[in-house]
Coordinates of C-alpha atoms and ligand atoms in Angstrom, one line a residue:
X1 CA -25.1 -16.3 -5.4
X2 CA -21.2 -14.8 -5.3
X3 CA -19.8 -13.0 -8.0
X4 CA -18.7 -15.5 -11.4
X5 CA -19.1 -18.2 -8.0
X6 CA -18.9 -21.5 -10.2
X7 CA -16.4 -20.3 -12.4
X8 CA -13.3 -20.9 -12.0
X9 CA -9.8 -21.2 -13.6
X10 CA -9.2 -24.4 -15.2
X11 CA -5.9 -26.5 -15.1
X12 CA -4.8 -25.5 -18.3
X13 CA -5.4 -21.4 -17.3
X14 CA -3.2 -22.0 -14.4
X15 CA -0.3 -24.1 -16.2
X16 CA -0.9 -21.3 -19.6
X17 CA -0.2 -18.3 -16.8
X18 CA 2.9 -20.5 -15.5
X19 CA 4.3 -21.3 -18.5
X20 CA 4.4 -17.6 -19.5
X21 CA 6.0 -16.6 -16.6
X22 CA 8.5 -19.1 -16.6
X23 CA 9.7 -18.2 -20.1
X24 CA 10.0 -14.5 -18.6
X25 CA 12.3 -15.6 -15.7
X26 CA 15.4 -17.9 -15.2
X27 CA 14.2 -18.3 -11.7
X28 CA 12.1 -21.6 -10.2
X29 CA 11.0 -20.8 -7.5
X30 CA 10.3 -23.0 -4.1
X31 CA 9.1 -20.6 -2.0
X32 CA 6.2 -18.2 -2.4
X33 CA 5.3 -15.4 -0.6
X34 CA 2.2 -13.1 -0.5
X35 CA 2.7 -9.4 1.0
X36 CA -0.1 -8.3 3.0
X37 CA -1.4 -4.7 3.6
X38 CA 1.7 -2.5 3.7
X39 CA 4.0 -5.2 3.9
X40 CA 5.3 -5.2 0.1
X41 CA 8.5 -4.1 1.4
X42 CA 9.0 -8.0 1.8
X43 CA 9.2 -8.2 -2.2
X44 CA 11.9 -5.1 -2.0
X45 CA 14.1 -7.8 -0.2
X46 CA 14.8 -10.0 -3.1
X47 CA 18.0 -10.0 -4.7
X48 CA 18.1 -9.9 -8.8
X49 CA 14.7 -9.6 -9.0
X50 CA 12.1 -9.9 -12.1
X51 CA 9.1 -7.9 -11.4
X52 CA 5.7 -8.3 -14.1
X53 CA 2.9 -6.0 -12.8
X54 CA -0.1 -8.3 -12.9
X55 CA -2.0 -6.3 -15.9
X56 CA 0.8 -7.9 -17.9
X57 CA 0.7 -11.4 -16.5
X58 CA -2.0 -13.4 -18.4
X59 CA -5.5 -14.4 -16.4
X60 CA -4.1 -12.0 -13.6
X61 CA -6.7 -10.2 -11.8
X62 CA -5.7 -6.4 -10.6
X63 CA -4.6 -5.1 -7.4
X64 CA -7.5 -2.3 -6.4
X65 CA -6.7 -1.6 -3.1
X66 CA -4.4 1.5 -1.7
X67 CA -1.1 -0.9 0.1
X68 CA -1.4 -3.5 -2.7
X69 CA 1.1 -2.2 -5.6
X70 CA 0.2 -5.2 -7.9
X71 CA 3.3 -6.9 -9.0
X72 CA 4.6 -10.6 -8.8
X73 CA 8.4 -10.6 -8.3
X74 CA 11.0 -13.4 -8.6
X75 CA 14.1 -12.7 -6.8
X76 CA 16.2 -15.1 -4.3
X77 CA 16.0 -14.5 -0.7
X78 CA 19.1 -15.6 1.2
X79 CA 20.3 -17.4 -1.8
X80 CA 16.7 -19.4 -2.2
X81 CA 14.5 -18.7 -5.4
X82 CA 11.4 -17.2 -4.4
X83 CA 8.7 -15.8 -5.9
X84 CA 6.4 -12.7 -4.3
X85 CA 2.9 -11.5 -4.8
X86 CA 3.2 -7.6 -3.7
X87 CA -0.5 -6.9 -3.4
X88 CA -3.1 -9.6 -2.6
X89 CA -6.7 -9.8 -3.9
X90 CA -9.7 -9.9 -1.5
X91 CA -13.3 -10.9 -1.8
X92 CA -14.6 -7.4 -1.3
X93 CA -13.1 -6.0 -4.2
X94 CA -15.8 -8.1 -6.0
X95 CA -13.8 -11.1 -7.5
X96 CA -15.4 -14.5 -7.4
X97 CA -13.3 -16.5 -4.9
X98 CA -12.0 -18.5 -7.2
X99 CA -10.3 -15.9 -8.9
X100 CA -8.5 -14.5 -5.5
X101 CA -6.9 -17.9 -4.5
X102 CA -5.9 -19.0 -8.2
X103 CA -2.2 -17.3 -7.7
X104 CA -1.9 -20.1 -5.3
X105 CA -2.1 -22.8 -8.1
X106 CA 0.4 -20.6 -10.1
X107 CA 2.9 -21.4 -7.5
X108 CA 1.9 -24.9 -7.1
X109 CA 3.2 -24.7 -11.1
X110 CA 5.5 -22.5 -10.8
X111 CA 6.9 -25.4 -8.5
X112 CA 6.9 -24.0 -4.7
X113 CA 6.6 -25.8 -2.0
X114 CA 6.2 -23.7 1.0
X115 CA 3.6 -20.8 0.9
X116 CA 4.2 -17.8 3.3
X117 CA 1.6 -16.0 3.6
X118 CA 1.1 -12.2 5.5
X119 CA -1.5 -10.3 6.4
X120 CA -2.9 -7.1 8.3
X121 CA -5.1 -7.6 11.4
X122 CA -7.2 -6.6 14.3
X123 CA -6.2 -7.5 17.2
X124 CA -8.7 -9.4 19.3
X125 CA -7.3 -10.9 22.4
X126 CA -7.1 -8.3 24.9
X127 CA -3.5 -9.4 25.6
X128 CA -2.7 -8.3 22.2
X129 CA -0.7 -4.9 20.9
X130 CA -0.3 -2.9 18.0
X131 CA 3.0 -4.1 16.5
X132 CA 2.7 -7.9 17.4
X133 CA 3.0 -10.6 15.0
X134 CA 0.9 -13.2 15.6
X135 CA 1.5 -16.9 13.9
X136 CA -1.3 -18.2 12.9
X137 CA -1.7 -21.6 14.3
X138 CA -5.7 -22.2 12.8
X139 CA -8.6 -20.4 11.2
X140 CA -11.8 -19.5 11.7
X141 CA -13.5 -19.4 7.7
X142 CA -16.7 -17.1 8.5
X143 CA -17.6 -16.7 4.4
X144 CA -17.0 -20.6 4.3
X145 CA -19.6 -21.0 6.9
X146 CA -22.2 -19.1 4.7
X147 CA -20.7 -21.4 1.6
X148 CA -18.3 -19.1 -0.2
X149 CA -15.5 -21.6 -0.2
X150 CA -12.5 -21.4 -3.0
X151 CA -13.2 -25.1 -3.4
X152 CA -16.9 -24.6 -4.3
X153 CA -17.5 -25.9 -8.3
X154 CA -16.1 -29.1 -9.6
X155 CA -12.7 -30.8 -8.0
X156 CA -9.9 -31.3 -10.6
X157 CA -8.2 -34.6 -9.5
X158 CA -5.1 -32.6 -10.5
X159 CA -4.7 -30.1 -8.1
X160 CA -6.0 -32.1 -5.0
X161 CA -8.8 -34.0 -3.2
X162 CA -12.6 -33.1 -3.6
X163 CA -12.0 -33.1 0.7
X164 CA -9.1 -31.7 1.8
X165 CA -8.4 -32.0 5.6
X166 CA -7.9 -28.3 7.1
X167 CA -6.6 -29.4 10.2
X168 CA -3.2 -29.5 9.9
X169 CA -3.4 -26.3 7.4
X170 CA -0.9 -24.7 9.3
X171 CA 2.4 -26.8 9.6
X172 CA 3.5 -27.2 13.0
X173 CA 7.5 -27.6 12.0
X174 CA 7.1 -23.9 10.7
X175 CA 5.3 -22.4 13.4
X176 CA 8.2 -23.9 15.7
X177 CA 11.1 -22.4 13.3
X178 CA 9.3 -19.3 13.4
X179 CA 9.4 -19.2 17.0
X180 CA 12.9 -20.0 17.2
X181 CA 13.7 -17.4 14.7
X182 CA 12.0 -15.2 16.5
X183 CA 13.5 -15.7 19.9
X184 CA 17.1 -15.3 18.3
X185 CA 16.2 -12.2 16.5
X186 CA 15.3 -11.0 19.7
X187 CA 11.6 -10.6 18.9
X188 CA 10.0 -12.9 21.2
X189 CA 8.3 -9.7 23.6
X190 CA 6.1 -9.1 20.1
X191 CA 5.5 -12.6 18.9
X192 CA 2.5 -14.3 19.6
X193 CA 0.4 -17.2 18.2
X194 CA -3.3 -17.5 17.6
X195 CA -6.3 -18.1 15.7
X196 CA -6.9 -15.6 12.5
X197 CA -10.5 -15.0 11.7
X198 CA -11.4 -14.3 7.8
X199 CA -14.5 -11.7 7.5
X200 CA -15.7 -10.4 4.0
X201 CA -14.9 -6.8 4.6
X202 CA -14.3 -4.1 3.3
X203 CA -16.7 -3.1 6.2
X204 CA -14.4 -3.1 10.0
X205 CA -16.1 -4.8 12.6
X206 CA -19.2 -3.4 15.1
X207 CA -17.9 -3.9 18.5
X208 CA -20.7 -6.6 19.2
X209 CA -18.9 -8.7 16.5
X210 CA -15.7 -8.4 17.7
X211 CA -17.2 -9.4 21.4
X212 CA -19.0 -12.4 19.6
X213 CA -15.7 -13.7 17.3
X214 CA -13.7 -13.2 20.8
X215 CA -15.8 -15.5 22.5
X216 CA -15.5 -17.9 19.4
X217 CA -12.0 -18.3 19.8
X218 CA -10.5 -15.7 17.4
X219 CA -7.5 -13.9 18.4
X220 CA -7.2 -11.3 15.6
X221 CA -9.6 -10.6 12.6
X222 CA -8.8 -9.8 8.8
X223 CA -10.7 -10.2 5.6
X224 CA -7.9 -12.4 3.7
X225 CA -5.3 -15.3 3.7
X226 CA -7.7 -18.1 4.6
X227 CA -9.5 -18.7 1.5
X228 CA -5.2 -18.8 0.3
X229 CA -4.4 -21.3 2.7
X230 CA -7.4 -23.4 1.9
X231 CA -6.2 -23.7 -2.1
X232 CA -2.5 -24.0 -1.4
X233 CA -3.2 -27.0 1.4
X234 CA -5.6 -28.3 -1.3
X235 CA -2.7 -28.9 -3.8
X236 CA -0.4 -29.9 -1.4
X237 CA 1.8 -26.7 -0.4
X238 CA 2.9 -26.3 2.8
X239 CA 2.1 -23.3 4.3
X240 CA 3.1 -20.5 7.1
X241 CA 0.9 -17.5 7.5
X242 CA 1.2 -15.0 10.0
X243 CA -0.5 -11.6 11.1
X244 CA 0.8 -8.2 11.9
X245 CA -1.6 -6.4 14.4
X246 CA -2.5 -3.3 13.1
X247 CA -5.0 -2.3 15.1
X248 CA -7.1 -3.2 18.4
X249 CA -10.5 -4.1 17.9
X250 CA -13.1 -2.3 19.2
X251 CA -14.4 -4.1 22.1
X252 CA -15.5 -1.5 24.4
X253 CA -18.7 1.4 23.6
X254 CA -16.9 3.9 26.0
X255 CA -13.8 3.8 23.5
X256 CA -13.1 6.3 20.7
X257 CA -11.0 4.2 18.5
X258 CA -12.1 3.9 15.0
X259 CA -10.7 1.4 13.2
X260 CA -8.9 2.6 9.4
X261 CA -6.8 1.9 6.6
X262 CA -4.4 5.0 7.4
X263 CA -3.4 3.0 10.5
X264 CA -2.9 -0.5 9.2
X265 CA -0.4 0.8 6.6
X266 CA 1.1 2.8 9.0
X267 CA 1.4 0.0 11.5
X268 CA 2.9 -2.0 8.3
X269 CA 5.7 0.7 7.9
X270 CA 6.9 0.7 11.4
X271 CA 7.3 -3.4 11.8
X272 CA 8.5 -3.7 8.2
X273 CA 12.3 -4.1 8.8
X274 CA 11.4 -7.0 11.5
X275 CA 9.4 -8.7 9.5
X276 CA 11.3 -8.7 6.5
X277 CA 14.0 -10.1 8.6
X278 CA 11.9 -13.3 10.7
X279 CA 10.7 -13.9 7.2
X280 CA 13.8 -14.0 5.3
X281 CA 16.0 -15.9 8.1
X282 CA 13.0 -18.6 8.2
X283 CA 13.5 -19.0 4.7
X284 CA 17.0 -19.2 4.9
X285 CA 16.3 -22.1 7.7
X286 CA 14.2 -24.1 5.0
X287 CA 17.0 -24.7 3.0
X288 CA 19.2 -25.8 6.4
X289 CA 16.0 -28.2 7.1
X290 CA 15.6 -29.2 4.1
X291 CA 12.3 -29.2 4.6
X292 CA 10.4 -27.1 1.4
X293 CA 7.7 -30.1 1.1
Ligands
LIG301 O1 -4.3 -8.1 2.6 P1 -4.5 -7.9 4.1 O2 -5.3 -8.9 4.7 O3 -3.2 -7.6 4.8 O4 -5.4 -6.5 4.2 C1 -6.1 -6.1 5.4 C2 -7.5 -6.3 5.2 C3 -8.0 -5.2 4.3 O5 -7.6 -5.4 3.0 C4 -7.1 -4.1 4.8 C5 -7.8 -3.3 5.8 O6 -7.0 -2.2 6.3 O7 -6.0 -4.7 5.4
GUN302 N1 -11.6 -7.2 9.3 C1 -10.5 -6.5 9.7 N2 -9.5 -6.4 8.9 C2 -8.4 -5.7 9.3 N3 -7.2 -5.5 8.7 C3 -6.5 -4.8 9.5 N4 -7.1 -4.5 10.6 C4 -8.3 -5.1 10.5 C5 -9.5 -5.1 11.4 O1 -9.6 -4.5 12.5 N5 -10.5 -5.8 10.9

């Protein structure tokens, strides 16, 4: 039914690709961090880093998409071990679910607690711009709906429950710190929070679909980061995710926006120092908290 759909990595894959890593790199990391389109200037950010492009890193699928560069780097960030995935993988480019999320039980391994995850979006509530950052504060899973779910095939007891509760996927504490980062950066006239919904792509969107995921409550659309969120929550990670807003969506047939990639990594370059920084200073503010699990 999906590509390789019941297939997926076992235990002993995962721990095999975290062992190797960690025998490549003095550094254990807690946090993890995945770069969305445009944004792998986060990864640039860490200090002392070890970069392994994924062709290297055993069971690694390959980045394919132009903004992805394809590279897992360890580095700290404000003095906290980290570990970054610059470049993502997404259903589209034809990998079976299963494969896309499985860097998310690497980390688990790896030993990280807190997942931050970034992505690219279209901006679907009208109050919206181009430059926000939106914290996401719940999903909409439109490929889960039709059954394409990470979790699909058989549960290993050792990464998590057969039913994992999704809603408290997004930690609340986080979403909060983020906020008050955020206000004392000085960035509270482009922060926002809202629902992020996950489409298959690589298709954009008509512009009765975007009226139609409006009305269903979604604030900005993407074709990623959910179907992470889902595996990380499933073996017990806590997890942040926010959007940047690339790009409106289309709601209206008298406009002559056309959504495209160009734009979205463009978008990403302007907003890349400010969101290096709210995402570095809330990592720094784990560590204050104390609260990586
Ligand atoms: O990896 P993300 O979700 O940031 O990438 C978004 C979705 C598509 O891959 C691409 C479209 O421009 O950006
Ligand atoms: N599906 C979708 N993904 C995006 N990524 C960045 N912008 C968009 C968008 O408008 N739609």
């Amino acid at each position: 039914m999906f590509p390789e759909s019941s297939t997926g990595y076992s235990y002993e894959d995962c721990q095999s690709t975290a062992d190797w890593l960690l025998s490549q790199t003095a550094v254990q990391p807690l946090v993890g961090i995945v770069c969305g389109s445009g944004m792998g200037g986060l990864a640039d950010g860490l200090k002392d880093p070890v970069a392994f492009n994924y062709k290297d890193i055993p069971n690694f699928p390959q980045s394919t998409v132009h903004g992805h560069a394809g590279r897992l780097v360890f580095g700290t960030l404000k003095g906290i071990p980290c570990v970054c995935m610059q470049g993502r993988f997404h259903l589209y480019e034809g990998y079976a679910i299963q494969k896309i999320t499985m860097p998310m039980r690497i980390f688990k391994i790896l030993g990280v607690k807190t997942v931050i995850l970034t992505n690219a979006a279209g901006g679907l509530n009208q109050d919206f711009k181009v430059g926000d950052i939106m914290i996401i504060k719940d999903h909409l899973n439109m490929p889960g709906f039709a059954g394409n779910n990470p979790l699909t095939g058989p549960n290993d007891e050792r990464f998590g429950l057969r039913f994992p509760c999704m809603s408290d996927a997004y930690d609340r504490e986080l979403q909060q710190l983020a906020l008050d980062v955020g206000s004392e950066l000085g960035f509270s006239d482009f922060l926002r929070e809202g629902v992020y919904c996950v489409l298959g792509g690589p298709s954009f969107e008509t512009i009765a679909e975007c009226r139609m995921l409006n009305k269903l409550g979604a604030d900005a659309v993407g074709m990623s980061t959910v179907h992470e969120v889902i595996v990380a929550r499933h073996c017990g990670m806590r997890v942040f995710a926010l959007s940047l807003i690339t790009n409106k969506a289309v709601m209206d047939y008298d406009s002559e926006e056309k959504a495209n990639h160009e734009e979205v990594l463009q978008t990403g370059k302007h907003r890349a120092e400010q969101l290096e920084r709210l995402v570095s200073t809330i990592v720094a503010r784990l560590e204050h908290n104390n609260n990586y699990a």
